[in-house]
CSV table of C-alpha atoms in Angstrom, one decimal:
chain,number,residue,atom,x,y,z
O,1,UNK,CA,-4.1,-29.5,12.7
O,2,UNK,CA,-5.5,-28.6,9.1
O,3,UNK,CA,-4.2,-25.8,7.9
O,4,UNK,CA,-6.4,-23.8,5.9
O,5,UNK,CA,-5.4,-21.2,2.2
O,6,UNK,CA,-7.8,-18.9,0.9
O,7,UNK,CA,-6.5,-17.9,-2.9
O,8,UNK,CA,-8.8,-15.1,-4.4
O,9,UNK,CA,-8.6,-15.3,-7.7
O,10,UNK,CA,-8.2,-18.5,-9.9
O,11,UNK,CA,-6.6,-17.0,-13.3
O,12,UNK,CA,-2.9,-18.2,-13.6
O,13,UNK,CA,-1.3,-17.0,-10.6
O,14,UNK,CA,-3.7,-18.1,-8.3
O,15,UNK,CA,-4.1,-21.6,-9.6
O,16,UNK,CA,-0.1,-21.6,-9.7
O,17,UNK,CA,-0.1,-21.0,-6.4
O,18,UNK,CA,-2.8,-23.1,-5.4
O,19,UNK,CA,-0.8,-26.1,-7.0
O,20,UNK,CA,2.1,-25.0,-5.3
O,21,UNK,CA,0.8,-24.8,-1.9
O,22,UNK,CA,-1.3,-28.2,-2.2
O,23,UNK,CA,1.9,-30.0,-3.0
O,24,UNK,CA,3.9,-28.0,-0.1
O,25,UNK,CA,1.3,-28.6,2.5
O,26,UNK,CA,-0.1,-32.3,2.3
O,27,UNK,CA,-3.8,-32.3,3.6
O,28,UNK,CA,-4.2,-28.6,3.7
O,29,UNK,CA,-7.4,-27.3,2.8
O,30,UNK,CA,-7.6,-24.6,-0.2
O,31,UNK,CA,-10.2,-22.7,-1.1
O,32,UNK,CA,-9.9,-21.1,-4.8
O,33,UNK,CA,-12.4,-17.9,-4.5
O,34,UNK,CA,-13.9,-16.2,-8.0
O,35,UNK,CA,-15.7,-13.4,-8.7
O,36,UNK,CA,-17.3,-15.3,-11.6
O,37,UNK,CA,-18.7,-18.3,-12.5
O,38,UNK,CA,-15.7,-19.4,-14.3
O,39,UNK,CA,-12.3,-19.8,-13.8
O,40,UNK,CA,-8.4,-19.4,-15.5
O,41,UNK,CA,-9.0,-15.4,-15.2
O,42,UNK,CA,-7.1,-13.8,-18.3
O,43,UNK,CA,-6.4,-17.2,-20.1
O,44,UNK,CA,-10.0,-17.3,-20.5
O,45,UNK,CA,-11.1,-13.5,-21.2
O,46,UNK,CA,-7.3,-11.7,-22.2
O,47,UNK,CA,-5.7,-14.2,-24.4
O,48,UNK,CA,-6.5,-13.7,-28.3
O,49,UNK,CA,-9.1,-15.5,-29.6
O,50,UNK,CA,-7.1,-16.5,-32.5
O,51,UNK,CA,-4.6,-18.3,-29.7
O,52,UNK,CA,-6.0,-21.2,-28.8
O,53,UNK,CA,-3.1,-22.8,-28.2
O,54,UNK,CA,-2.2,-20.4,-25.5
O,55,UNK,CA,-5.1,-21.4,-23.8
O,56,UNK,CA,-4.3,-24.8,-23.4
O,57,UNK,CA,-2.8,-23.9,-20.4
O,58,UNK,CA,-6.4,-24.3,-18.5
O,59,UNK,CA,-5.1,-28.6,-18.5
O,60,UNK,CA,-3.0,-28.1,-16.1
O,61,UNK,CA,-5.1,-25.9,-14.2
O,62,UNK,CA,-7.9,-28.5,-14.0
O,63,UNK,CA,-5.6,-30.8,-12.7
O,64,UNK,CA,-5.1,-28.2,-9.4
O,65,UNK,CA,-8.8,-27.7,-9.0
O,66,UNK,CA,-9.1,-31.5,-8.4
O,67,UNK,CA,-6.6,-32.1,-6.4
O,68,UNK,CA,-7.7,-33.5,-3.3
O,69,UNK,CA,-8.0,-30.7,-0.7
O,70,UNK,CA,-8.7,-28.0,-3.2
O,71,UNK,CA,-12.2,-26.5,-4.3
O,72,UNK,CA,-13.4,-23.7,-6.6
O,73,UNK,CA,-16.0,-21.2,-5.5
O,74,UNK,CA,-17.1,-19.3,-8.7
O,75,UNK,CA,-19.3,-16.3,-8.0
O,76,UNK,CA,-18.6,-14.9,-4.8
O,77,UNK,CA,-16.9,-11.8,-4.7
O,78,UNK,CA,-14.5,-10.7,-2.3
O,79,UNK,CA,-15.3,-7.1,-1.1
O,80,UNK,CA,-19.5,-7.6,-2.1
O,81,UNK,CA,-20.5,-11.1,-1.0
O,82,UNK,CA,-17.7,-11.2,1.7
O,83,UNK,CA,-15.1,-9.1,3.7
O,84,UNK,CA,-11.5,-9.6,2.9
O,85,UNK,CA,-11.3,-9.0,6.7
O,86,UNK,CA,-13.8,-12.0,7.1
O,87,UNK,CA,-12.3,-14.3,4.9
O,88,UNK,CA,-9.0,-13.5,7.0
O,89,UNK,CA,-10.3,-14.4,9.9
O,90,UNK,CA,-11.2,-17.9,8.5
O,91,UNK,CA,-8.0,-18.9,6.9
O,92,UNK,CA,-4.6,-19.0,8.4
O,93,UNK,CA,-3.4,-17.8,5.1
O,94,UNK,CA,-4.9,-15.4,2.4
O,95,UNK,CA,-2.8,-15.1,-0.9
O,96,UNK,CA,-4.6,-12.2,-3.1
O,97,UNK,CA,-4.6,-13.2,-6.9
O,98,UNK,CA,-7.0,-11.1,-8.2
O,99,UNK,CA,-5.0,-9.2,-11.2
O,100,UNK,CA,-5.8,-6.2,-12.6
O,101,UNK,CA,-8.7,-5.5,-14.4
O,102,UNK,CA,-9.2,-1.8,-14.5
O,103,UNK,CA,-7.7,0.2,-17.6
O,104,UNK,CA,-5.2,2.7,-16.9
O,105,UNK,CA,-6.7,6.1,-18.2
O,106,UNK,CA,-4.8,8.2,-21.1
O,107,UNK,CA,-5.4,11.6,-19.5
O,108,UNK,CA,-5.9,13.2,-22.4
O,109,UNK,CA,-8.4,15.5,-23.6
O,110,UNK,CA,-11.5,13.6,-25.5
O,111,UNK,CA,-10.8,10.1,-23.9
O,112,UNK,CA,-14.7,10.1,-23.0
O,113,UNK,CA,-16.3,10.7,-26.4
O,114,UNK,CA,-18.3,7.3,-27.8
O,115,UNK,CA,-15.3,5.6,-29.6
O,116,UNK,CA,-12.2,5.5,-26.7
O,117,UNK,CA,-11.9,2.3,-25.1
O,118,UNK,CA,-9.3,0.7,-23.1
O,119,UNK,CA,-7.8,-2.8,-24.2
O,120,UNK,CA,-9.4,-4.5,-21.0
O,121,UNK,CA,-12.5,-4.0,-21.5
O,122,UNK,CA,-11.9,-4.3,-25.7
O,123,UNK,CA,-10.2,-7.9,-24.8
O,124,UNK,CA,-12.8,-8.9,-22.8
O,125,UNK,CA,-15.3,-7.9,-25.0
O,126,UNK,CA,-14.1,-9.8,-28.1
O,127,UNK,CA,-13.4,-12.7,-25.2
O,128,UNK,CA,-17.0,-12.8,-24.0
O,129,UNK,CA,-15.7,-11.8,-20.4
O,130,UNK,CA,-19.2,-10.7,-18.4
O,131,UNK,CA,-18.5,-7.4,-17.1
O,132,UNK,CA,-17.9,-6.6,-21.2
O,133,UNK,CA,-19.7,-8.8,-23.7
O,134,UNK,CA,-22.2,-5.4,-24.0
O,135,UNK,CA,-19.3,-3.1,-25.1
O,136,UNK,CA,-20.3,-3.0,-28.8
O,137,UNK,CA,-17.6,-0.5,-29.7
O,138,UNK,CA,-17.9,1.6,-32.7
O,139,UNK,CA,-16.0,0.5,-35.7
O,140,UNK,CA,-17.0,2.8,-38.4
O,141,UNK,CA,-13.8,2.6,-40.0
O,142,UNK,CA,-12.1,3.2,-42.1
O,143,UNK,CA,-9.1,3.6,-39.7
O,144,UNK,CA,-8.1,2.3,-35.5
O,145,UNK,CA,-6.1,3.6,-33.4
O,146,UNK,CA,-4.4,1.3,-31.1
O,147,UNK,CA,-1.9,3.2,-28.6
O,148,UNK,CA,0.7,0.9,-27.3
O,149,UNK,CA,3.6,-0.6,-28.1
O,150,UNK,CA,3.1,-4.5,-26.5
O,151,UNK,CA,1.6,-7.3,-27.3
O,152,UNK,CA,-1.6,-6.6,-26.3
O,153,UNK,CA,-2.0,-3.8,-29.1
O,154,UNK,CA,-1.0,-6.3,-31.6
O,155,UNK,CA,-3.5,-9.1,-30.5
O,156,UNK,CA,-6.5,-6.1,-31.2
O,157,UNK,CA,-5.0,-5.5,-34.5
O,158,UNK,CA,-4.5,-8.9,-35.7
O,159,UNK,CA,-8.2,-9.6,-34.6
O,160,UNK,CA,-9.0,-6.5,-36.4
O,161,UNK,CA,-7.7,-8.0,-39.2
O,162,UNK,CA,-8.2,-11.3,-39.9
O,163,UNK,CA,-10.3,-12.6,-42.5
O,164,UNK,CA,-13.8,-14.1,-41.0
O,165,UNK,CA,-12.2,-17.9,-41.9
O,166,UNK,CA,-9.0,-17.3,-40.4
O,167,UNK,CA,-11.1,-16.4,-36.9
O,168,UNK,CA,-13.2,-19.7,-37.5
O,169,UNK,CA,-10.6,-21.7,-35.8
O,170,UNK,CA,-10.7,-19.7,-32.5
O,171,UNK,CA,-13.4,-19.1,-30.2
O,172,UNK,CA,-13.8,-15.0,-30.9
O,173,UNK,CA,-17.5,-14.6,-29.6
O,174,UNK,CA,-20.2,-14.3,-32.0
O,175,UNK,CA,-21.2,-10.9,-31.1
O,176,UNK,CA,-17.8,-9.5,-31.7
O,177,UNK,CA,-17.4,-11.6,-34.9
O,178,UNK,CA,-20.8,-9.8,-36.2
O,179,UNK,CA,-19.4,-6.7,-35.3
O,180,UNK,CA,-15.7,-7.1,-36.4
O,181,UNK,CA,-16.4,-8.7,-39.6
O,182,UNK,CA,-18.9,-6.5,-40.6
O,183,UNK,CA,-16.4,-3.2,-39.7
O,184,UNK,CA,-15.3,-0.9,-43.6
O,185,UNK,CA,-11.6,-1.1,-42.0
O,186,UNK,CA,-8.5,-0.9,-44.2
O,187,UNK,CA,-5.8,1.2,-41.7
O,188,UNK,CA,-5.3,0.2,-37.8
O,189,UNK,CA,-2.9,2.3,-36.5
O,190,UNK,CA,-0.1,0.6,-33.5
O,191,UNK,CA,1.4,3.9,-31.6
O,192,UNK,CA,4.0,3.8,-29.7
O,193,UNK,CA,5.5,7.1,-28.0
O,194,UNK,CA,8.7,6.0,-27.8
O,195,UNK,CA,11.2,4.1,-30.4
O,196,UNK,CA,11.5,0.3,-31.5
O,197,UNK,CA,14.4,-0.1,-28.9
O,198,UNK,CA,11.7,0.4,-26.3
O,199,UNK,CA,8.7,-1.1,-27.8
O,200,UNK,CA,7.5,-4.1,-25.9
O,201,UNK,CA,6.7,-6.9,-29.0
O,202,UNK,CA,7.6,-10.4,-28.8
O,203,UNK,CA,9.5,-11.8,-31.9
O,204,UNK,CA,6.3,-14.6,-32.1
O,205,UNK,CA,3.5,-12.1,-31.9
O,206,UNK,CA,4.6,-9.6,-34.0
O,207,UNK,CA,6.2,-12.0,-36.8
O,208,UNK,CA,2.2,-13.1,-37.0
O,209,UNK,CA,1.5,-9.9,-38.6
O,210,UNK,CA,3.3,-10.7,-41.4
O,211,UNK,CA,1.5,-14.1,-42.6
O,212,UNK,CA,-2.2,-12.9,-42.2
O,213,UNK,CA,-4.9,-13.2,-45.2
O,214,UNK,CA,-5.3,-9.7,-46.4
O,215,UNK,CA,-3.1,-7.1,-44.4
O,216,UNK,CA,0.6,-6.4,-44.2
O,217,UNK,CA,2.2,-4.4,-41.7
O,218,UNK,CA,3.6,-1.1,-42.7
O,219,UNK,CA,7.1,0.2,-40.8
O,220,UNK,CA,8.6,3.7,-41.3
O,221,UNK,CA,12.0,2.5,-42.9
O,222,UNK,CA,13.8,6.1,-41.2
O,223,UNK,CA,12.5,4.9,-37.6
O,224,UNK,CA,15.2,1.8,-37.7
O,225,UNK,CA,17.9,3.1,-39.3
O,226,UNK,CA,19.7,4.4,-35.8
O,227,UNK,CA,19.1,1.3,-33.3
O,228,UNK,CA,21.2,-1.7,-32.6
O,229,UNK,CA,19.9,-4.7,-31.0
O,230,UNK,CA,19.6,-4.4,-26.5
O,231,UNK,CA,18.8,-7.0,-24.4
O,232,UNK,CA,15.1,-5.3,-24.3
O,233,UNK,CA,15.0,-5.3,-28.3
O,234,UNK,CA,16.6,-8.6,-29.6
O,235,UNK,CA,18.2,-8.6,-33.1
O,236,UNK,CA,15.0,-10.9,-34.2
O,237,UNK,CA,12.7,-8.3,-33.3
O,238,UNK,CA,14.5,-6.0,-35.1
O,239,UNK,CA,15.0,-7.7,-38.1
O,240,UNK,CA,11.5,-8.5,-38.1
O,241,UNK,CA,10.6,-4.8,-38.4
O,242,UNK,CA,13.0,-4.0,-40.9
O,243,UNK,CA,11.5,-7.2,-42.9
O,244,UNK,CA,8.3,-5.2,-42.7
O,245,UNK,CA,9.6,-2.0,-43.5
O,246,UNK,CA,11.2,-3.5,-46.8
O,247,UNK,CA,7.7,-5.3,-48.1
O,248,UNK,CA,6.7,-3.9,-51.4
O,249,UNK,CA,3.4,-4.7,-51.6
O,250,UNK,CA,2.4,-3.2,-48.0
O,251,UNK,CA,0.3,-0.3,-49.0
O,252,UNK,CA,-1.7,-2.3,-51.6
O,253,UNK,CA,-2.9,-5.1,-49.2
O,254,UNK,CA,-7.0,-4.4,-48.2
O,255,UNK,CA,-6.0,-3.8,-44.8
O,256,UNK,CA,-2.6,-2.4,-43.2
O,257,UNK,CA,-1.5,-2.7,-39.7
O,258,UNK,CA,1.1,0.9,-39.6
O,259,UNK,CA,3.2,0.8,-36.5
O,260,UNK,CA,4.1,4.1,-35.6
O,261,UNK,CA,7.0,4.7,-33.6
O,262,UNK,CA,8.0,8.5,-31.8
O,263,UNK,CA,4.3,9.3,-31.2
O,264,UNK,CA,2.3,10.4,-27.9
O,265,UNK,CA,-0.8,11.1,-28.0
O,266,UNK,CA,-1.9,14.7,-27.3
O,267,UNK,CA,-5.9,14.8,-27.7
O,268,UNK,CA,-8.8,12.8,-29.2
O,269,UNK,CA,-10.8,14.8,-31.4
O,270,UNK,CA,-14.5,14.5,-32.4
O,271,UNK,CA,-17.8,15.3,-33.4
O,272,UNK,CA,-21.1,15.2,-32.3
O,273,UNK,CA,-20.1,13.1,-29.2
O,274,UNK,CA,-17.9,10.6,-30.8
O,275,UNK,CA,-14.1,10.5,-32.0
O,276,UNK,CA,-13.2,11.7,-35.3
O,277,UNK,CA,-9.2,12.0,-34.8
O,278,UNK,CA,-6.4,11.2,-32.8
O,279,UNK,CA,-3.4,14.0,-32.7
O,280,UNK,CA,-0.3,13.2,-31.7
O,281,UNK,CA,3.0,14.7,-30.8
O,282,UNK,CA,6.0,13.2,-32.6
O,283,UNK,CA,9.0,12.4,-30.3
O,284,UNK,CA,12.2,12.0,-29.3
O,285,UNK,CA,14.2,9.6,-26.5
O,286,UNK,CA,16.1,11.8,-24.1
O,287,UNK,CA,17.7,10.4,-20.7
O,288,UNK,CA,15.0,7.6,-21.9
O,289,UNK,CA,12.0,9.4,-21.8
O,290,UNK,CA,9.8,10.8,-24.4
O,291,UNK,CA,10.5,14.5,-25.3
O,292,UNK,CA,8.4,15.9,-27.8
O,293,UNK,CA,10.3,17.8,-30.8
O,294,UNK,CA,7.1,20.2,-31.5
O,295,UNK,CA,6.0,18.4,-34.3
O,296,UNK,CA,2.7,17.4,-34.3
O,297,UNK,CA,0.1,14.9,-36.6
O,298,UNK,CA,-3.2,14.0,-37.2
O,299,UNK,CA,-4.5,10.5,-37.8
O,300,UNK,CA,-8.1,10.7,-39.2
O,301,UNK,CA,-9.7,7.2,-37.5
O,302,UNK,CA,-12.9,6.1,-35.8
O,303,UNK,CA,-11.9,4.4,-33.1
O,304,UNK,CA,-9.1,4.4,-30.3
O,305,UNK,CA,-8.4,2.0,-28.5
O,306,UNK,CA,-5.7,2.6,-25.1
O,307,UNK,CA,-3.5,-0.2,-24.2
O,308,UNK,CA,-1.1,1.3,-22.0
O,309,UNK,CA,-1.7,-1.4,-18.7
O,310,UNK,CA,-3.7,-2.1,-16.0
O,311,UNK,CA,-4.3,-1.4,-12.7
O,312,UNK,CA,-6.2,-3.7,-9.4
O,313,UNK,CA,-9.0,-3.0,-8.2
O,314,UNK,CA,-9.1,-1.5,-4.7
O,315,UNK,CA,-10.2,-3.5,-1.6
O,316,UNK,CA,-10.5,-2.9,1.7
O,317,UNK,CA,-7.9,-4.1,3.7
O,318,UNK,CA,-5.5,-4.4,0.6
O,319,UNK,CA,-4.1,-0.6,-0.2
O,320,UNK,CA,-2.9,0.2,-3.4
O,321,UNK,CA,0.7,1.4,-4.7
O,322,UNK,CA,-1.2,3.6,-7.5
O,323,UNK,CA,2.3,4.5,-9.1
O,324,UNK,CA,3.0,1.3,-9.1
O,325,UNK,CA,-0.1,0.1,-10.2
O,326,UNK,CA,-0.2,-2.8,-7.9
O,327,UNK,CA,-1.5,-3.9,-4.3
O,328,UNK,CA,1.4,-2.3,-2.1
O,329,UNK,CA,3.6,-5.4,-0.7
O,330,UNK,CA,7.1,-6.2,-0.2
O,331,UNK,CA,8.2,-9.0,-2.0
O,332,UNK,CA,4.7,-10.5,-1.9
O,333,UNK,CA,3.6,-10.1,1.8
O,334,UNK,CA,1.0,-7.3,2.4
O,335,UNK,CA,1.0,-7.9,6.0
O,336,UNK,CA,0.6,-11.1,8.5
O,337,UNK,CA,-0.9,-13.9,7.0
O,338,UNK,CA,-2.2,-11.5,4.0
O,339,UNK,CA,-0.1,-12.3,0.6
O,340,UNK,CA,-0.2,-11.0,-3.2
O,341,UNK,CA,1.1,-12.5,-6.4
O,342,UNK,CA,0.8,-12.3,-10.0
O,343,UNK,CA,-0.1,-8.8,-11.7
O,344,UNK,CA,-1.1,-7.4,-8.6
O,345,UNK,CA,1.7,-8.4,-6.6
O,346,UNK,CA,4.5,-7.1,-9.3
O,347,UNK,CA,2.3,-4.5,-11.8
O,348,UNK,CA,0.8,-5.6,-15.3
O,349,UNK,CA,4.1,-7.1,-16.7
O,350,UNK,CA,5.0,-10.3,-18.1
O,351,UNK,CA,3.6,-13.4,-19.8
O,352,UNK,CA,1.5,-16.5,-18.7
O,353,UNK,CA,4.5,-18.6,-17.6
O,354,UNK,CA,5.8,-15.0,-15.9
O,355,UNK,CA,3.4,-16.0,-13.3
O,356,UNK,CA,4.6,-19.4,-12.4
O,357,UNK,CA,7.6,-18.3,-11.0
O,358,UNK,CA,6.2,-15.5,-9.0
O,359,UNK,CA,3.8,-18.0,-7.6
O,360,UNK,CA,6.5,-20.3,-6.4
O,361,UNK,CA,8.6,-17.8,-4.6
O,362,UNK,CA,5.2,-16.1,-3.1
O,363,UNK,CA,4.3,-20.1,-1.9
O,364,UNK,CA,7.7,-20.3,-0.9
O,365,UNK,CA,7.0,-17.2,1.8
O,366,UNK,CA,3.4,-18.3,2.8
O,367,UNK,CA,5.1,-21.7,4.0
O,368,UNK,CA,7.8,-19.8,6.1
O,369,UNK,CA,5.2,-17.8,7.5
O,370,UNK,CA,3.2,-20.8,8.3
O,371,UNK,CA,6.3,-22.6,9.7
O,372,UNK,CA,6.6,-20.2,11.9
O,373,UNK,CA,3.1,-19.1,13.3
O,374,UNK,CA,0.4,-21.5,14.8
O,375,UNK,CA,-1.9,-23.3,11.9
O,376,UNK,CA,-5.0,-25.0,11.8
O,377,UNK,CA,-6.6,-22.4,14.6
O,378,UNK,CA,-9.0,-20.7,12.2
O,379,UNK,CA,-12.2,-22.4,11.0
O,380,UNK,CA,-11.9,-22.5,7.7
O,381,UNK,CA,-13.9,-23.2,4.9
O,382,UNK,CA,-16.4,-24.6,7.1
O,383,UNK,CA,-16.9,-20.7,8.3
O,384,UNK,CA,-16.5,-19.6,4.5
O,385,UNK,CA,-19.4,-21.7,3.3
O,386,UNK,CA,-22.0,-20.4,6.7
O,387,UNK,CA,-21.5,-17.1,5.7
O,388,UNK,CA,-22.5,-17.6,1.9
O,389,UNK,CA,-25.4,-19.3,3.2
O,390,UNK,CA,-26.5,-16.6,5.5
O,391,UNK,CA,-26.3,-14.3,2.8
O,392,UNK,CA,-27.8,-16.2,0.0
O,393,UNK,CA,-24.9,-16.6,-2.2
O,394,UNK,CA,-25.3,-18.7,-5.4
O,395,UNK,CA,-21.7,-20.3,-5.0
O,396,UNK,CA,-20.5,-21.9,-8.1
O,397,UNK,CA,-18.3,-25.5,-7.6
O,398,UNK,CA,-16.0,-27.0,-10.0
O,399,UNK,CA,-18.4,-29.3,-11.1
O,400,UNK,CA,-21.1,-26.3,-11.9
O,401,UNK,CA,-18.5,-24.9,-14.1
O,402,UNK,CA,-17.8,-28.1,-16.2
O,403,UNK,CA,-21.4,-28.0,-16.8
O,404,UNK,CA,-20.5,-25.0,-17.9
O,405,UNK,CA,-17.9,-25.8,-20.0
O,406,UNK,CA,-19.3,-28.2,-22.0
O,407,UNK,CA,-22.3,-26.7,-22.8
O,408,UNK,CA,-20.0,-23.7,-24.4
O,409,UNK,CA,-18.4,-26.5,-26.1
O,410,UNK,CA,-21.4,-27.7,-28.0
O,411,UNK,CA,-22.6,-24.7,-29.1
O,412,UNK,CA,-19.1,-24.4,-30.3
O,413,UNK,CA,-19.7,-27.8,-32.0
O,414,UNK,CA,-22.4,-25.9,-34.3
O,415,UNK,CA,-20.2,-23.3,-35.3
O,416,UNK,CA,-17.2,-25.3,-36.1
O,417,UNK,CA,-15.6,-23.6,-33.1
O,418,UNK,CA,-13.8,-24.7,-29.9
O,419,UNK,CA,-16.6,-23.3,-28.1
O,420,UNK,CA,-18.9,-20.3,-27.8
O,421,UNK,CA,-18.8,-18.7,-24.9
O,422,UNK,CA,-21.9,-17.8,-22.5
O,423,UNK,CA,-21.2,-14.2,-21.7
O,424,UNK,CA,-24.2,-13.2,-19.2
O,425,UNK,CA,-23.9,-14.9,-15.6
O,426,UNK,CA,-27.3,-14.8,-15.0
O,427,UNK,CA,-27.7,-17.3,-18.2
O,428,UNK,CA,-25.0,-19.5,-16.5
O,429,UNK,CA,-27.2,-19.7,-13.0
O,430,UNK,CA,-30.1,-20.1,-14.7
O,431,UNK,CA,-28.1,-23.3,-16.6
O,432,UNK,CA,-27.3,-24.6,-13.6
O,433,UNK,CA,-30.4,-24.5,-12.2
O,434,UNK,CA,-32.0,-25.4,-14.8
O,435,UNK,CA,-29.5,-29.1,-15.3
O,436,UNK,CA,-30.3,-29.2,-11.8
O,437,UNK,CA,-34.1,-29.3,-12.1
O,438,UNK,CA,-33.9,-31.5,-15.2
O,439,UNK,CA,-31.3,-34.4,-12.5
């Protein structure tokens, strides 16, 4: 008998796991399900703009989608156009890859004045994602705050502050570019609450900062002085901060990326609706947490922007470890014939390639579970594809998206860019139909 795979979600893990389960399971059938009408999840919409090497990546995930046996269906929503329960009962396996989309909330006072953003929907807004390309945050300058001590703070201030030809050789969306580029801002502002030992840079993304056009980074010199390299703070990172700290021409550069260390943020201050100021207590490690000493400062900026993780969205059928932020499972299994991998099997942690591993070992226990319960009883895709019917469903296939794709990548053509992204799915439908009409 066929056996049948359901993947919801086609960013990395889920097309890592597709691959893996296609070359496990010879003939099997495997749907890839999407919310929208394009796939490779954060490759697409969370990877920097100015990376577009990191995005070639999406090769190797074209090759899965056309492997024989495996087939994309963009737009269709798991939870809205279908049940998770129904798409259970037509699969003999369901692996969840959906991520986690949804910012984490500060909790602080003044997160909801015009101004506060989290670094999802600020990501996905400079990356043209849908549910984001409208964001048009306020960048009145002259100063950012960007709270968080990862990579993903550094991408936002690196885009922040590139020069307008230094962004011309990524695919940063027009309607950010206007925005971005047009912004009076000369201090963005990288807080982390606690020290360097514990912030989570890579040597290659924060080395970056120091080779951009018209802004240096700017280290407090007495916040390295105590710490010695750990296996969570290699010696390169290190040195790479104390590079920064020793730069004399830091504070004279047209922009400056500051990186704070020892600083959690207490309130957001404003006026007349929107944020004004960011204060902050200063801080101390104790049994590895973050004690505050009593001091306190006050950043005058603009703009904040939180990027302290993620969290999935709920589903029914799929409960949530909320301290965890991730679908509750153990060791990838949420319950019979129901898996999770990637972010929301393991939390918001870890790199592209992070998520090839986790796929394999997930793959690893859908086969045992398949070994060792009847497959090719459920009806499949066949079922899948009579309920979208029924219920009107616009279902995007591979081939839709590539006509997709390349019609990004000549209006990227015009721009000199790799492509420009189209950020409203109703203007991809109406593409499609529209090519459609026109064949």
């Amino acid at each position: 008998m066929t056996v049948s795979l359901c993947v919801v979600g086609s960013g990395p893990a889920g097309l890592y796991v597709a691959d893996a389960l296609a070359r496990r399971h010879a003939g099997a059938r495997i749907d890839v399900l999407e919310r929208l009408p394009t796939p490779y999840g954060l490759v697409r919409a969370g990877v920097a703009p100015d990376h577009p090497g990191t995005k070639a990546v999406t090769r190797q995930f074209d090759r899965t989608l056309a492997r024989p046996g495996v087939r994309f269906l963009g737009n269709v929503t798991v939870g809205r156009d279908i049940a998770l329960a129904e798409v259970r009962a037509a699969y003999d396996a369901v692996i969840l890859a959906a991520g986690a989309p949804e910012d984490r909330r500060l909790g602080i006072p003044g997160e909801d004045l015009a101004g506060v953003y989290g670094s999802g929907a600020f990501v996905g807004w400079v990356n043209g994602h849908p549910d984001h390309a409208a964001l048009a945050p306020r960048l009145p300058g002259p100063a950012v705050a960007i709270i968080g001590a990862g990579n993903v703070a550094l991408d936002i201030a690196r885009v922040l502050a590139r020069t307008p030809e230094e962004m011309a050789r990524g695919d940063l969306c027009a309607h950010a570019a206007r925005i971005i580029h047009a912004a009076p801002l000369t201090d963005l502002w990288v807080i982390g609450r606690r020290g360097p030992l514990d912030a989570a840079f890579t040597p290659a993304e924060l080395s970056e900062l120091g080779s951009l056009a018209r802004a240096r980074p700017v280290v407090e010199s007495t916040a390295l002085h105590e710490p010695t390299p750990t296996e969570a703070m290699p010696r390169k990172t290190l040195e790479i901060l104390r590079g920064f700290a020793a730069r004399p021409d830091a504070e004279d550069a047209p922009v400056r990326i500051r990186i704070l260390f020892n600083a959690a943020p207490l309130a957001i201050e404003g006026a007349a609706g929107a944020v004004t100021a960011l204060r902050l207590a200063r801080t101390r490690a104790e049994d590895g947490r973050a004690v505050s000493t009593g001091e306190t400062l006050t950043l005058p900026v603009g703009t904040v922007v939180s990027a302290i993780g993620y969290r999935p969205r709920p589903l029914d059928g799929a409960p949530l470890d909320e301290a965890r932020s991730r679908i509750a499972n153990t060791d990838g299994v949420i319950a019979d014939g129901l898996f999770v991998v990637g972010w929301a099997r393991r939390g918001p942690t870890g790199v592209i390639p992070a998520n090839r591993a986790d796929a394999l070992a997930v793959a690893d226990r859908v086969s045992g579970w398949l070994a060792d319960h009847p497959k090719g009883t459920r009806p499949g895709p066949d079922a899948l594809d009579a309920l979208l019917r029924q219920r009107g469903v616009r279902v995007v296939s591979r081939a839709d998206w590539e006509r997709i794709n390349q019609a990004e990548i000549a209006c990227g053509d015009m721009t000199g860019q790799p492509r420009q992204k189209i950020t409203a799915i109703a203007e991809m439908l109406s593409l499609l139909d529209d090519t459609a009409t026109e064949a």
